[in-house]
Amino acid sequence: MAGTVFSEVIIHRASKDEALHHLRGHKGVIFSISYEPYRNTIVTTSDDRSVRIWGPNVPPAHAHNTVTYWEGIEIVCKHEVYGHLARVMRSCITNNLIVSVGEDSAICYWDFDGKLLKKALTHQNGCIWSVDSDGTSLVTGGGDSGVILHPLTIATDYCQENIIDVGVATPKKVLFTARNNLVIMDEANLIYYDVVNKNKTEHKLNHESTYKLLALSSCKQLIAVADMAGKLDVFVEKCKDEAFLLNIVDTKLQIGKILSMQWAGNRHLVLCSGDGNITVLASNNARVEVYANFVLPNCKERWLTASAIELENYRFIVGDRCGNIHVFIKGQNNPVKTFHKVHGRYGPTSISVGNNRIITTGRDGTIKYFSINGDVVKHMSNKDLAFEWVEKFLDKGENIICGFQERVFVVYNVNENSKMLEVACGGGHRSWDAVRYFKKVNENYEELIKLIYLKNSDINVVTFQLSKIVSRNVINGSHAKEINCLKSHRISNATVYITGGEDTTLRISSVDAEMNFKDEVNFKHLSSVRTLKTFSIDENHFLVLSAGGRAQLCIKDIKLTNKDNNIDVTSEELVDYLIRGTDKERKGNQTWRNCSIDFDPEMRIMDIDVINDKDGLIIFAGCSDSYVRVFTFKEDSKKVEIIKEAKYHKTCILKTKCIKILNRNILITCTTRSEVTFWNVTDITNDNFEPFFSTKTNKSGINSIATVNVSEDKVLVATGGDDNAVHTIIVEINVQNNMTSARVLHTWKSANNHSSQITGLILVDDYLVSTSIDQRITLFRWKIYEEGIDCKFLSQSHTMVSDIQGMDLLDHNCESITVCVFGKGMEVIAVPKIPE
């Protein structure tokens, strides 16, 4: 069988030139053909986004491995199905399923009647290129360089759904207890339902107000019910022997109108009343006593949405409805620290404290991480998720998190950046709860997640057995699109890679001694990450500066530690700077009626370099609008300010490089017109910010540059560009009467070693290494003579990485030069040195 670009499948017989069958119907190129002889089924996929299921028009009378079978049957299209949003790359046929994968990162599970049973997104939104199955599991390979194993039961045994009838006409709220039983509250009662024995116990709530608050402690054993008038009941679930609820507190509080109530841990109940008064209660046998009092700072909606406690330092962390996080110390009414508008206007949904850090979630699609160091609480970093409503963690390791993507309940694996499960329940505005637990199933302990929610006054329970639905990484994936920039760092016996790509992410990944690759942390940019630089502070402590689309510049403080061969990355996001400001800053105080349309597209920062300054850093950025922009970063204020910009060039600046020679800081810029321009940036405060020398090397754009000082006043500059050529020049720098000048002494070029654009150059010792989109790595030896410079070709090797964007030096010794090439993936290659 063969698929053609002419939208048809041709079935040939090997002994004859004439084709047996032509299967027509697709409207695009045929990408794959799968055949299952025992089911008489052919499955084809195409770039028309369709999957076609073919079979005999009438049941065949002969065996499928006979010539008579193929000559006598008429093959027709039984089903034409659509489930993909882009090109369908591959398919495979299992015992009971047809599986198709595509460019939209979707796996579609079909039955043989063409019904879509399940659709799952995977491989971090990258294209899925390959698929195969052994009958019980499915394996896929994707554009994120990952290999994932999927259980086939995801299509047939995804979950168990039940409606529980407890005899409550209008349930208002539902919760899971520590024993996975149910607590249901209606208008007048609190009902405890034993799921195993299927019996219920009603507790009368003698509350004046019809509006009641229900809160469950972290251990899920304590249930608090309070109304706005101050009536409080606390129940405890007995976890030994027979399960039941015991009312341990029944009191009336004199704290005014109660607006919110949450548990902070397992013992402290936090209530917020009018005027932002916070009362923390603690139980003392059957009585409650006031443990602490605080005052919430003034805001529009002055009540709490989440709270937590750090008992060792008597520290309370609370979040209000306006998205602020406040840190209180027992004995002080006012917060000692406030983080303004950390989450969206609905406030944080959960706060957890432990291991000297605070983690908060919110309905703005983010997880926020804070560090605790003595009395200092500091915001460190954010984690952006693929859904807006992020509710809470289901495990103690803060990895499995749940929330809502519009009307769909989602459970997400934070470390692997993947959805574990989803169910359409109608959204999070209804009463709901979720719990993760372990249960013995068929002699094995299985991990389960159970969801309960109210819909049309019915109590719906959905149970997921994770081993039947959760995929497992065989090879960890990373960037789903091209990697534009990469820097490496060595720590103990592991290597850490900092990468930025077209998928708008900046990632810090590790490779251990066993060559296991893993993304440690993942940061989001507004657009593609074009360039990054690292600035070392200590051995395993450095700053990462990244920039790219939307004129965005970010700075992060990274600390690496190696604990038991596991890399631990501590990150602090210092700066997120937009050159033209945020949308709100650009709008200013204008109303929407008076706002003018801004037609100017935001430029991209193409490359950056950095030099040390007495107060911080000076950052040089080459931009797509032909400007050279200079920024300062102050260590004390942690702020970036633009201090200079110059428009000398007429076209986009592709590369920037800082060198030091003759005690002068020199900036080199390269453009799409092959200009190599030198700027004296020793005293950046000088008003005369202009280049002192410019020359041309390549015939067109310069994609890569490398330099090395060859003497006190001479520098070797190597450039590679779109003309497929490598150029080297010797530039002599002169300084007289504080005036800097330069001239080109010698040149050399070669266009014979690569067949496409040069994208990476490295100068190390007397070797020059180049790489190109043609997937070749070329080694030269350079030498300077009195009459000029010469580069001798030594060797050439090949890489598996396509669309190479650059190359970074990892290590070099007397035998080899180890480099990492990156593009659509990354590969580490040792280039052997060839002695003279």
PDB file of N, CA and C in Angstrom, residues 372-432:
ATOM      1  N   ILE A 372      10.575  31.991  52.954  1.00  0.00           N
ATOM      2  CA  ILE A 372      10.616  32.479  54.333  1.00  0.00           C
ATOM      3  C   ILE A 372      12.040  32.303  54.834  1.00  0.00           C
ATOM      4  N   ASN A 373      12.673  33.401  55.180  1.00  0.00           N
ATOM      5  CA  ASN A 373      14.034  33.372  55.718  1.00  0.00           C
ATOM      6  C   ASN A 373      14.043  34.220  56.987  1.00  0.00           C
ATOM      7  N   GLY A 374      13.830  33.555  58.126  1.00  0.00           N
ATOM      8  CA  GLY A 374      13.714  34.297  59.386  1.00  0.00           C
ATOM      9  C   GLY A 374      12.453  35.135  59.390  1.00  0.00           C
ATOM     10  N   ASP A 375      12.624  36.428  59.538  1.00  0.00           N
ATOM     11  CA  ASP A 375      11.487  37.352  59.530  1.00  0.00           C
ATOM     12  C   ASP A 375      11.180  37.898  58.131  1.00  0.00           C
ATOM     13  N   VAL A 376      11.969  37.500  57.155  1.00  0.00           N
ATOM     14  CA  VAL A 376      11.816  38.040  55.806  1.00  0.00           C
ATOM     15  C   VAL A 376      11.000  37.078  54.953  1.00  0.00           C
ATOM     16  N   VAL A 377       9.904  37.588  54.391  1.00  0.00           N
ATOM     17  CA  VAL A 377       9.093  36.841  53.437  1.00  0.00           C
ATOM     18  C   VAL A 377       9.232  37.521  52.082  1.00  0.00           C
ATOM     19  N   LYS A 378       9.625  36.752  51.055  1.00  0.00           N
ATOM     20  CA  LYS A 378       9.940  37.335  49.766  1.00  0.00           C
ATOM     21  C   LYS A 378       9.245  36.555  48.654  1.00  0.00           C
ATOM     22  N   HIS A 379       8.655  37.310  47.704  1.00  0.00           N
ATOM     23  CA  HIS A 379       8.048  36.675  46.529  1.00  0.00           C
ATOM     24  C   HIS A 379       9.161  36.200  45.609  1.00  0.00           C
ATOM     25  N   MET A 380       9.135  34.910  45.260  1.00  0.00           N
ATOM     26  CA  MET A 380      10.215  34.330  44.474  1.00  0.00           C
ATOM     27  C   MET A 380       9.853  34.151  43.001  1.00  0.00           C
ATOM     28  N   SER A 381       8.785  33.423  42.735  1.00  0.00           N
ATOM     29  CA  SER A 381       8.497  33.108  41.328  1.00  0.00           C
ATOM     30  C   SER A 381       7.032  32.750  41.149  1.00  0.00           C
ATOM     31  N   ASN A 382       6.639  32.653  39.879  1.00  0.00           N
ATOM     32  CA  ASN A 382       5.274  32.274  39.498  1.00  0.00           C
ATOM     33  C   ASN A 382       5.317  31.026  38.641  1.00  0.00           C
ATOM     34  N   LYS A 383       4.212  30.308  38.638  1.00  0.00           N
ATOM     35  CA  LYS A 383       4.024  29.173  37.730  1.00  0.00           C
ATOM     36  C   LYS A 383       2.699  29.373  37.014  1.00  0.00           C
ATOM     37  N   ASP A 384       2.759  29.549  35.693  1.00  0.00           N
ATOM     38  CA  ASP A 384       1.540  29.731  34.900  1.00  0.00           C
ATOM     39  C   ASP A 384       1.026  28.378  34.449  1.00  0.00           C
ATOM     40  N   LEU A 385      -0.276  28.160  34.661  1.00  0.00           N
ATOM     41  CA  LEU A 385      -0.899  26.899  34.288  1.00  0.00           C
ATOM     42  C   LEU A 385      -1.797  27.094  33.071  1.00  0.00           C
ATOM     43  N   ALA A 386      -2.274  25.966  32.544  1.00  0.00           N
ATOM     44  CA  ALA A 386      -3.037  25.991  31.296  1.00  0.00           C
ATOM     45  C   ALA A 386      -4.522  26.253  31.531  1.00  0.00           C
ATOM     46  N   PHE A 387      -4.927  26.588  32.759  1.00  0.00           N
ATOM     47  CA  PHE A 387      -6.331  26.887  33.041  1.00  0.00           C
ATOM     48  C   PHE A 387      -6.391  28.014  34.063  1.00  0.00           C
ATOM     49  N   GLU A 388      -7.497  28.775  34.037  1.00  0.00           N
ATOM     50  CA  GLU A 388      -7.595  30.004  34.824  1.00  0.00           C
ATOM     51  C   GLU A 388      -7.866  29.748  36.304  1.00  0.00           C
ATOM     52  N   TRP A 389      -8.834  28.907  36.597  1.00  0.00           N
ATOM     53  CA  TRP A 389      -9.282  28.723  37.982  1.00  0.00           C
ATOM     54  C   TRP A 389      -8.418  27.651  38.637  1.00  0.00           C
ATOM     55  N   VAL A 390      -7.420  28.078  39.370  1.00  0.00           N
ATOM     56  CA  VAL A 390      -6.537  27.156  40.087  1.00  0.00           C
ATOM     57  C   VAL A 390      -6.991  27.131  41.543  1.00  0.00           C
ATOM     58  N   GLU A 391      -7.433  25.975  42.027  1.00  0.00           N
ATOM     59  CA  GLU A 391      -8.088  25.919  43.333  1.00  0.00           C
ATOM     60  C   GLU A 391      -7.163  25.486  44.460  1.00  0.00           C
ATOM     61  N   LYS A 392      -6.647  24.250  44.432  1.00  0.00           N
ATOM     62  CA  LYS A 392      -5.870  23.749  45.567  1.00  0.00           C
ATOM     63  C   LYS A 392      -5.061  22.529  45.154  1.00  0.00           C
ATOM     64  N   PHE A 393      -4.062  22.194  45.985  1.00  0.00           N
ATOM     65  CA  PHE A 393      -3.269  20.982  45.789  1.00  0.00           C
ATOM     66  C   PHE A 393      -3.987  19.799  46.426  1.00  0.00           C
ATOM     67  N   LEU A 394      -3.868  18.650  45.772  1.00  0.00           N
ATOM     68  CA  LEU A 394      -4.480  17.434  46.295  1.00  0.00           C
ATOM     69  C   LEU A 394      -3.484  16.526  46.994  1.00  0.00           C
ATOM     70  N   ASP A 395      -2.182  16.865  46.926  1.00  0.00           N
ATOM     71  CA  ASP A 395      -1.164  16.037  47.568  1.00  0.00           C
ATOM     72  C   ASP A 395      -0.293  16.905  48.462  1.00  0.00           C
ATOM     73  N   LYS A 396       0.443  16.274  49.360  1.00  0.00           N
ATOM     74  CA  LYS A 396       1.318  16.999  50.278  1.00  0.00           C
ATOM     75  C   LYS A 396       2.580  17.496  49.606  1.00  0.00           C
ATOM     76  N   GLY A 397       2.927  16.942  48.468  1.00  0.00           N
ATOM     77  CA  GLY A 397       4.133  17.365  47.771  1.00  0.00           C
ATOM     78  C   GLY A 397       3.948  18.565  46.872  1.00  0.00           C
ATOM     79  N   GLU A 398       2.757  19.172  46.887  1.00  0.00           N
ATOM     80  CA  GLU A 398       2.439  20.346  46.057  1.00  0.00           C
ATOM     81  C   GLU A 398       2.771  20.105  44.579  1.00  0.00           C
ATOM     82  N   ASN A 399       2.292  18.975  44.069  1.00  0.00           N
ATOM     83  CA  ASN A 399       2.522  18.651  42.659  1.00  0.00           C
ATOM     84  C   ASN A 399       1.207  18.466  41.905  1.00  0.00           C
ATOM     85  N   ILE A 400       0.241  17.772  42.509  1.00  0.00           N
ATOM     86  CA  ILE A 400      -1.036  17.509  41.857  1.00  0.00           C
ATOM     87  C   ILE A 400      -2.023  18.594  42.291  1.00  0.00           C
ATOM     88  N   ILE A 401      -2.490  19.363  41.333  1.00  0.00           N
ATOM     89  CA  ILE A 401      -3.344  20.512  41.631  1.00  0.00           C
ATOM     90  C   ILE A 401      -4.628  20.399  40.821  1.00  0.00           C
ATOM     91  N   CYS A 402      -5.710  20.938  41.378  1.00  0.00           N
ATOM     92  CA  CYS A 402      -6.995  20.859  40.691  1.00  0.00           C
ATOM     93  C   CYS A 402      -7.574  22.251  40.489  1.00  0.00           C
ATOM     94  N   GLY A 403      -8.515  22.337  39.583  1.00  0.00           N
ATOM     95  CA  GLY A 403      -9.163  23.612  39.294  1.00  0.00           C
ATOM     96  C   GLY A 403     -10.157  23.443  38.166  1.00  0.00           C
ATOM     97  N   PHE A 404     -10.459  24.552  37.485  1.00  0.00           N
ATOM     98  CA  PHE A 404     -11.473  24.520  36.443  1.00  0.00           C
ATOM     99  C   PHE A 404     -10.996  25.282  35.218  1.00  0.00           C
ATOM    100  N   GLN A 405     -11.277  24.705  34.073  1.00  0.00           N
ATOM    101  CA  GLN A 405     -11.088  25.372  32.792  1.00  0.00           C
ATOM    102  C   GLN A 405     -12.481  25.561  32.206  1.00  0.00           C
ATOM    103  N   GLU A 406     -13.039  26.739  32.499  1.00  0.00           N
ATOM    104  CA  GLU A 406     -14.436  27.038  32.191  1.00  0.00           C
ATOM    105  C   GLU A 406     -15.337  26.023  32.894  1.00  0.00           C
ATOM    106  N   ARG A 407     -16.039  25.178  32.177  1.00  0.00           N
ATOM    107  CA  ARG A 407     -16.980  24.263  32.834  1.00  0.00           C
ATOM    108  C   ARG A 407     -16.381  22.887  33.115  1.00  0.00           C
ATOM    109  N   VAL A 408     -15.083  22.733  32.869  1.00  0.00           N
ATOM    110  CA  VAL A 408     -14.424  21.430  32.993  1.00  0.00           C
ATOM    111  C   VAL A 408     -13.544  21.405  34.237  1.00  0.00           C
ATOM    112  N   PHE A 409     -13.727  20.387  35.076  1.00  0.00           N
ATOM    113  CA  PHE A 409     -12.853  20.166  36.231  1.00  0.00           C
ATOM    114  C   PHE A 409     -11.560  19.524  35.748  1.00  0.00           C
ATOM    115  N   VAL A 410     -10.426  20.052  36.206  1.00  0.00           N
ATOM    116  CA  VAL A 410      -9.115  19.634  35.717  1.00  0.00           C
ATOM    117  C   VAL A 410      -8.226  19.259  36.896  1.00  0.00           C
ATOM    118  N   VAL A 411      -7.503  18.159  36.757  1.00  0.00           N
ATOM    119  CA  VAL A 411      -6.406  17.816  37.687  1.00  0.00           C
ATOM    120  C   VAL A 411      -5.124  17.843  36.874  1.00  0.00           C
ATOM    121  N   TYR A 412      -4.116  18.553  37.399  1.00  0.00           N
ATOM    122  CA  TYR A 412      -2.912  18.885  36.628  1.00  0.00           C
ATOM    123  C   TYR A 412      -1.672  18.469  37.386  1.00  0.00           C
ATOM    124  N   ASN A 413      -0.711  17.905  36.649  1.00  0.00           N
ATOM    125  CA  ASN A 413       0.591  17.559  37.212  1.00  0.00           C
ATOM    126  C   ASN A 413       1.547  18.725  36.979  1.00  0.00           C
ATOM    127  N   VAL A 414       1.950  19.413  38.043  1.00  0.00           N
ATOM    128  CA  VAL A 414       2.754  20.630  37.911  1.00  0.00           C
ATOM    129  C   VAL A 414       4.150  20.312  37.396  1.00  0.00           C
ATOM    130  N   ASN A 415       4.765  19.259  37.901  1.00  0.00           N
ATOM    131  CA  ASN A 415       6.145  18.937  37.504  1.00  0.00           C
ATOM    132  C   ASN A 415       6.244  18.529  36.040  1.00  0.00           C
ATOM    133  N   GLU A 416       5.255  17.807  35.555  1.00  0.00           N
ATOM    134  CA  GLU A 416       5.307  17.307  34.174  1.00  0.00           C
ATOM    135  C   GLU A 416       4.537  18.198  33.201  1.00  0.00           C
ATOM    136  N   ASN A 417       3.927  19.285  33.702  1.00  0.00           N
ATOM    137  CA  ASN A 417       3.186  20.227  32.848  1.00  0.00           C
ATOM    138  C   ASN A 417       2.159  19.503  31.981  1.00  0.00           C
ATOM    139  N   SER A 418       1.348  18.658  32.608  1.00  0.00           N
ATOM    140  CA  SER A 418       0.377  17.889  31.832  1.00  0.00           C
ATOM    141  C   SER A 418      -0.904  17.696  32.629  1.00  0.00           C
ATOM    142  N   LYS A 419      -2.013  17.622  31.913  1.00  0.00           N
ATOM    143  CA  LYS A 419      -3.298  17.328  32.531  1.00  0.00           C
ATOM    144  C   LYS A 419      -3.384  15.837  32.834  1.00  0.00           C
ATOM    145  N   MET A 420      -3.824  15.533  34.059  1.00  0.00           N
ATOM    146  CA  MET A 420      -3.996  14.143  34.444  1.00  0.00           C
ATOM    147  C   MET A 420      -5.399  13.648  34.106  1.00  0.00           C
ATOM    148  N   LEU A 421      -6.386  14.489  34.344  1.00  0.00           N
ATOM    149  CA  LEU A 421      -7.762  14.103  34.054  1.00  0.00           C
ATOM    150  C   LEU A 421      -8.618  15.347  33.930  1.00  0.00           C
ATOM    151  N   GLU A 422      -9.776  15.200  33.323  1.00  0.00           N
ATOM    152  CA  GLU A 422     -10.739  16.282  33.227  1.00  0.00           C
ATOM    153  C   GLU A 422     -12.135  15.698  33.078  1.00  0.00           C
ATOM    154  N   VAL A 423     -13.111  16.433  33.618  1.00  0.00           N
ATOM    155  CA  VAL A 423     -14.494  16.005  33.542  1.00  0.00           C
ATOM    156  C   VAL A 423     -15.372  17.250  33.466  1.00  0.00           C
ATOM    157  N   ALA A 424     -16.350  17.226  32.560  1.00  0.00           N
ATOM    158  CA  ALA A 424     -17.252  18.363  32.395  1.00  0.00           C
ATOM    159  C   ALA A 424     -18.330  18.289  33.461  1.00  0.00           C
ATOM    160  N   CYS A 425     -18.185  19.135  34.496  1.00  0.00           N
ATOM    161  CA  CYS A 425     -19.148  19.111  35.602  1.00  0.00           C
ATOM    162  C   CYS A 425     -19.998  20.376  35.657  1.00  0.00           C
ATOM    163  N   GLY A 426     -19.680  21.352  34.827  1.00  0.00           N
ATOM    164  CA  GLY A 426     -20.470  22.577  34.817  1.00  0.00           C
ATOM    165  C   GLY A 426     -19.755  23.794  35.347  1.00  0.00           C
ATOM    166  N   GLY A 427     -18.574  23.623  35.963  1.00  0.00           N
ATOM    167  CA  GLY A 427     -17.829  24.778  36.457  1.00  0.00           C
ATOM    168  C   GLY A 427     -17.726  24.807  37.972  1.00  0.00           C
ATOM    169  N   GLY A 428     -16.860  25.695  38.466  1.00  0.00           N
ATOM    170  CA  GLY A 428     -16.542  25.729  39.892  1.00  0.00           C
ATOM    171  C   GLY A 428     -17.434  26.604  40.732  1.00  0.00           C
ATOM    172  N   HIS A 429     -18.448  27.241  40.146  1.00  0.00           N
ATOM    173  CA  HIS A 429     -19.322  28.108  40.922  1.00  0.00           C
ATOM    174  C   HIS A 429     -20.328  27.306  41.753  1.00  0.00           C
ATOM    175  N   ARG A 430     -20.466  26.045  41.479  1.00  0.00           N
ATOM    176  CA  ARG A 430     -21.322  25.167  42.276  1.00  0.00           C
ATOM    177  C   ARG A 430     -20.513  24.633  43.454  1.00  0.00           C
ATOM    178  N   SER A 431     -21.171  24.024  44.427  1.00  0.00           N
ATOM    179  CA  SER A 431     -20.453  23.407  45.539  1.00  0.00           C
ATOM    180  C   SER A 431     -19.806  22.112  45.069  1.00  0.00           C
ATOM    181  N   TRP A 432     -18.541  21.919  45.430  1.00  0.00           N
ATOM    182  CA  TRP A 432     -17.798  20.755  44.975  1.00  0.00           C
ATOM    183  C   TRP A 432     -16.643  20.491  45.943  1.00  0.00           C
TER     184      TRP A 432
END
